[in-house]
Amino acid sequence: MTVLALDIGGTKFAVARVAADGTFLDRAEHPVGQSPTATLRGLVADFAGPGLTGVGIGSAGPIDAAAGTVSPINIPRWRDFPLVATVRRFVPGVPVSLAGDAQCMALGEWWRGGRTSSSLLGIVVSTGVGGGLVIDGRPWTGRTGNAGHIGHVIVDPGGEPCVCGARGCLETIASGPGMVRWALAQGWTLAAGRPDARALTAAARGGARIPLAAFHRTAAALATAILNTAAVLDVRDVVIGGGVSAAGDLLLDPLRDTITERAGMPYLRDLRISATTLDRDAGLHGAAALALLAAGEPLREPS
């Protein structure tokens, strides 16, 4: 059995042909370009072939899984774009499944990332903050397909407005741009170069006070959202991915410390917080798992 996995991001599309055991047979990625639909068509055409039994798609959102549409914030041309129907036209007769990109990251980490528990919360901390859930060994996507979108848990009711229309969402604090914006407002300056998340991380590694404070502020906000989610859903494993997670212990150490300090109930005290082990491929593995599950294929243990 072979499936096609697609990872639709705001700046790049990735695709892989994947065997039933999760092995990548081929893999490629391409910038979105001026015509995202044409880019998508080209990638699918290059990788689809005889024997394909399903397609799984993880897409930046918001998504509407029931309608098969997506509206990625960073692809303005795609608003309520019929992604599932479009891909079906490229691969006639092949079933197509859709979930959010962070949901696929969580599913991929659960399946192929060496995790041992039956439930997992995956969080992508990057330009935005997304999330996904695996509960009792199955992806839990909710009514609209957006379950687990932890970036829009409100952690500061009096905080700044969010692009979603609410105020004080986790994303306003913990996203890379949110961290940089706060640091600049506190007086952080660079002698040269662009003040972005990468520069903020480098400055924090060098011991700069304000960048370090930005990471601790982000860790505190993440801890609030994680503890609230874990209290409701009783997950044990929490996996952090995305560009900001590349900061490693700069983020994970204060995050673990804050969770230890704040956790009350016994089942919240042994949360396991870790970084992604699959990096850029987690979403592709999760998209492949979507297609396999839709085909009634049990997810095999990695060999």
Coordinates of C-alpha atoms in Angstrom, one line a residue:
M1 CA 0.0 0.0 0.0
T2 CA 1.3 3.4 -1.0
V3 CA -0.2 6.8 -0.1
L4 CA 0.6 10.4 -1.0
A5 CA 1.2 12.8 1.8
L6 CA 1.0 16.6 1.3
D7 CA 2.1 19.3 3.8
I8 CA 0.6 22.6 2.8
G9 CA 2.3 25.5 4.5
G10 CA 2.2 29.3 4.0
T11 CA 5.6 29.5 2.3
K12 CA 6.2 25.9 1.0
F13 CA 4.5 22.8 -0.1
A14 CA 6.0 19.4 0.7
V15 CA 5.0 16.0 -0.8
A16 CA 6.0 12.4 -0.2
R17 CA 5.0 9.0 -1.4
V18 CA 4.9 6.9 1.7
A19 CA 4.7 3.1 2.3
A20 CA 2.4 1.6 4.9
D21 CA 5.2 1.3 7.5
G22 CA 5.9 5.1 7.2
T23 CA 8.9 4.8 5.0
F24 CA 9.3 7.7 2.5
L25 CA 9.7 6.4 -1.0
D26 CA 10.2 9.8 -2.5
R27 CA 10.0 13.3 -1.0
A28 CA 10.2 16.9 -2.3
E29 CA 9.2 20.4 -1.4
H30 CA 8.7 23.6 -3.3
P31 CA 8.0 27.3 -2.5
V32 CA 4.4 28.2 -2.9
G33 CA 5.2 30.6 -5.7
Q34 CA 2.9 33.0 -7.5
S35 CA 0.3 30.4 -8.4
P36 CA -0.2 28.0 -5.4
T37 CA -2.7 25.9 -7.3
A38 CA -0.3 25.4 -10.2
T39 CA 2.5 24.5 -7.7
L40 CA 0.1 22.0 -6.0
R41 CA -0.9 20.5 -9.4
G42 CA 2.8 20.1 -10.4
L43 CA 3.8 18.3 -7.2
V44 CA 0.9 15.9 -7.2
A45 CA 1.5 15.1 -10.9
D46 CA 5.1 14.4 -10.2
F47 CA 4.4 12.0 -7.3
A48 CA 1.0 10.4 -8.1
G49 CA 1.2 7.1 -9.9
P50 CA -0.2 3.6 -10.3
G51 CA -1.0 1.8 -7.1
L52 CA -1.8 5.0 -5.1
T53 CA -4.4 4.1 -2.5
G54 CA -5.0 7.4 -0.8
V55 CA -4.0 11.0 -0.3
G56 CA -3.5 12.7 3.1
I57 CA -3.2 16.5 3.4
G58 CA -2.1 18.5 6.4
S59 CA -2.8 22.2 5.7
A60 CA -2.2 25.5 7.3
G61 CA -5.6 26.8 8.5
P62 CA -8.1 27.6 9.4
I63 CA -9.7 24.6 7.7
D64 CA -13.2 23.2 7.2
A65 CA -12.7 19.5 7.2
A66 CA -16.3 18.8 6.4
A67 CA -16.4 21.0 3.4
G68 CA -12.8 20.2 2.4
T69 CA -11.8 23.8 2.2
V70 CA -8.8 25.8 3.6
S71 CA -8.0 29.5 4.2
P72 CA -4.3 29.7 5.0
I73 CA -3.5 33.1 6.4
N74 CA -0.3 33.3 4.4
I75 CA -1.9 32.3 1.1
P76 CA -4.3 35.2 0.4
R77 CA -5.4 33.6 -2.9
W78 CA -6.8 30.7 -1.0
R79 CA -9.9 31.7 0.9
D80 CA -12.4 28.9 1.4
F81 CA -10.3 27.2 -1.3
P82 CA -11.7 23.7 -2.2
L83 CA -8.5 21.9 -1.5
V84 CA -9.9 18.4 -1.2
A85 CA -12.0 18.7 -4.4
T86 CA -9.0 20.2 -6.3
V87 CA -6.7 17.3 -5.3
R88 CA -9.4 14.8 -6.2
R89 CA -9.3 16.2 -9.7
F90 CA -5.6 15.6 -9.9
V91 CA -5.9 11.9 -8.7
P92 CA -9.4 10.7 -9.9
G93 CA -10.8 7.8 -7.9
V94 CA -8.3 8.1 -5.0
P95 CA -9.7 9.0 -1.5
V96 CA -8.4 12.3 -0.1
S97 CA -8.3 13.1 3.6
L98 CA -7.7 16.6 5.2
A99 CA -6.6 17.8 8.6
G100 CA -4.7 20.8 10.0
D101 CA -1.0 20.9 9.6
A102 CA -0.4 21.0 13.4
Q103 CA -2.8 18.1 13.7
C104 CA -0.7 16.1 11.3
M105 CA 2.4 17.1 13.1
A106 CA 0.9 15.6 16.3
L107 CA -0.2 12.5 14.6
G108 CA 3.2 12.0 12.8
E109 CA 5.1 12.5 16.1
W110 CA 2.8 10.0 17.9
W111 CA 3.2 7.4 15.1
R112 CA 6.9 7.8 14.0
G113 CA 8.5 9.9 16.7
G114 CA 9.2 7.2 19.3
R115 CA 6.3 8.1 21.7
T116 CA 5.0 5.5 24.0
S117 CA 1.7 6.9 25.4
S118 CA -1.7 6.6 23.8
S119 CA -2.4 10.3 23.8
L120 CA -0.4 13.4 22.7
L121 CA -0.7 17.1 22.4
G122 CA 1.5 18.6 19.6
I123 CA 2.2 22.3 19.4
V124 CA 3.8 24.2 16.5
V125 CA 5.4 27.4 17.7
S126 CA 6.5 29.4 14.6
T127 CA 5.1 32.5 12.8
G128 CA 1.8 31.4 14.5
V129 CA 1.0 28.9 17.1
G130 CA -1.0 25.7 16.2
G131 CA -1.8 22.5 17.8
G132 CA -3.2 19.0 17.3
L133 CA -4.3 16.1 19.4
V134 CA -4.0 12.3 19.4
I135 CA -6.4 10.7 21.9
D136 CA -6.3 6.9 22.5
G137 CA -4.3 6.3 19.4
R138 CA -6.6 8.3 17.0
P139 CA -6.4 11.8 15.7
W140 CA -9.0 13.9 17.4
T141 CA -10.0 16.7 15.0
G142 CA -13.3 17.8 16.5
R143 CA -16.5 19.1 14.8
T144 CA -14.8 21.4 12.2
G145 CA -11.4 19.8 12.0
N146 CA -9.8 22.5 14.2
A147 CA -9.6 20.7 17.6
G148 CA -6.3 21.2 19.4
H149 CA -5.7 24.7 18.0
I150 CA -4.0 25.8 21.2
G151 CA -2.7 29.0 19.7
H152 CA -6.1 30.5 20.2
V153 CA -6.5 29.5 23.9
I154 CA -6.8 32.8 25.7
V155 CA -4.0 33.1 28.2
D156 CA -4.2 36.9 28.9
P157 CA -7.8 38.3 28.8
G158 CA -6.5 41.8 28.9
G159 CA -3.8 41.2 26.3
E160 CA -3.3 42.5 22.8
P161 CA -5.7 41.8 20.0
C162 CA -5.1 38.6 18.0
V163 CA -5.5 38.3 14.2
C164 CA -8.4 35.9 14.9
G165 CA -10.5 38.7 16.4
A166 CA -10.1 37.7 20.1
R167 CA -7.7 39.2 22.6
G168 CA -4.9 37.7 24.6
C169 CA -4.5 34.4 22.6
L170 CA -1.4 32.3 23.2
E171 CA -0.3 33.2 19.7
T172 CA 0.0 36.9 20.5
I173 CA 2.7 36.0 23.1
A174 CA 4.3 32.8 22.0
S175 CA 4.7 33.1 18.2
G176 CA 8.0 34.3 16.8
P177 CA 6.7 37.7 15.7
G178 CA 4.9 38.1 19.0
M179 CA 8.1 37.5 21.0
V180 CA 10.1 39.9 18.8
R181 CA 7.4 42.5 19.0
W182 CA 7.4 42.4 22.8
A183 CA 11.2 42.4 23.1
L184 CA 11.4 45.5 20.8
A185 CA 8.7 47.2 23.0
Q186 CA 10.9 46.5 26.0
G187 CA 13.8 48.3 24.5
W188 CA 15.7 45.4 22.7
T189 CA 17.9 46.7 19.9
L190 CA 20.3 45.1 17.4
A191 CA 23.6 46.6 16.4
A192 CA 23.0 45.1 12.9
G193 CA 20.7 42.8 11.1
R194 CA 17.0 42.1 11.1
P195 CA 15.2 41.8 14.5
D196 CA 13.5 38.4 14.0
A197 CA 13.0 35.2 16.0
R198 CA 16.4 33.9 14.9
A199 CA 18.2 37.1 16.1
L200 CA 16.2 37.0 19.3
T201 CA 17.3 33.4 20.0
A202 CA 21.0 34.3 19.3
A203 CA 20.8 37.3 21.6
A204 CA 19.2 35.1 24.4
R205 CA 21.9 32.5 24.0
G206 CA 24.4 35.3 24.5
G207 CA 22.7 36.2 27.8
A208 CA 20.9 39.4 26.7
R209 CA 18.4 40.3 29.4
I210 CA 15.3 41.2 27.3
P211 CA 15.5 38.3 24.8
L212 CA 15.9 35.9 27.8
A213 CA 12.8 37.5 29.4
A214 CA 10.9 37.0 26.1
F215 CA 11.6 33.3 26.2
H216 CA 10.5 33.1 29.9
R217 CA 7.3 35.0 29.1
T218 CA 6.6 32.7 26.2
A219 CA 7.3 29.7 28.4
A220 CA 4.8 31.0 31.0
A221 CA 2.1 31.5 28.4
L222 CA 2.7 28.0 26.9
A223 CA 2.6 26.5 30.4
T224 CA -0.8 28.0 31.0
A225 CA -2.3 26.7 27.8
I226 CA -0.7 23.3 28.2
L227 CA -1.9 22.8 31.8
N228 CA -5.4 23.9 30.9
T229 CA -5.5 21.4 27.9
A230 CA -3.9 18.6 29.9
A231 CA -6.4 19.1 32.8
V232 CA -9.3 18.6 30.4
L233 CA -7.9 15.8 28.2
D234 CA -5.5 14.0 30.5
V235 CA -2.7 13.8 27.9
R236 CA 0.8 13.0 29.1
D237 CA 3.1 13.7 26.1
V238 CA 3.5 17.3 24.8
V239 CA 5.7 17.7 21.7
I240 CA 6.9 21.2 20.6
G241 CA 7.8 21.8 17.0
G242 CA 8.1 24.7 14.7
G243 CA 10.8 27.3 14.1
V244 CA 10.8 28.7 17.6
S245 CA 11.3 25.2 19.1
A246 CA 14.7 25.3 17.5
A247 CA 15.8 27.4 20.4
G248 CA 15.8 24.1 22.4
D249 CA 16.5 24.4 26.1
L250 CA 16.1 28.2 26.0
L251 CA 12.4 27.5 25.7
L252 CA 12.0 24.0 27.0
D253 CA 13.8 24.5 30.3
P254 CA 11.7 27.4 31.6
L255 CA 8.6 25.7 30.2
R256 CA 9.2 22.5 32.1
D257 CA 10.1 24.5 35.3
T258 CA 6.9 26.6 35.0
I259 CA 4.7 23.5 34.6
T260 CA 6.4 21.9 37.6
E261 CA 5.7 25.0 39.7
R262 CA 2.1 25.4 38.6
A263 CA 0.8 21.8 38.3
G264 CA -1.7 20.9 40.9
M265 CA -3.4 17.6 40.3
P266 CA -1.2 14.6 40.4
Y267 CA -1.9 13.7 36.7
L268 CA -0.5 17.1 35.7
R269 CA 2.8 16.7 37.5
D270 CA 4.3 14.0 35.2
L271 CA 3.7 15.7 31.8
R272 CA 6.5 14.9 29.4
I273 CA 7.6 18.0 27.5
S274 CA 9.9 17.4 24.5
A275 CA 10.9 18.8 21.2
T276 CA 10.0 17.2 17.9
T277 CA 12.1 14.3 16.8
L278 CA 10.9 14.4 13.2
D279 CA 11.4 18.1 12.5
R280 CA 10.2 19.1 9.1
D281 CA 8.9 15.6 8.3
A282 CA 6.4 15.2 11.2
G283 CA 3.6 16.8 9.2
L284 CA 4.2 14.5 6.2
H285 CA 4.2 11.4 8.4
G286 CA 0.9 12.6 9.9
A287 CA -0.7 13.2 6.5
A288 CA 0.3 9.7 5.4
A289 CA -1.2 8.3 8.6
L290 CA -4.5 10.2 7.8
A291 CA -4.6 8.4 4.4
L292 CA -3.8 5.0 5.9
L293 CA -6.4 5.3 8.6
A294 CA -9.0 6.4 6.1
A295 CA -8.2 3.3 4.1
G296 CA -8.7 1.1 7.2
E297 CA -5.0 0.3 7.4
P298 CA -3.7 0.0 11.0
L299 CA -0.6 2.2 11.6
R300 CA 2.3 -0.2 11.7
E301 CA 5.1 0.1 14.3
P302 CA 8.3 1.5 12.7
S303 CA 10.6 -1.3 11.7

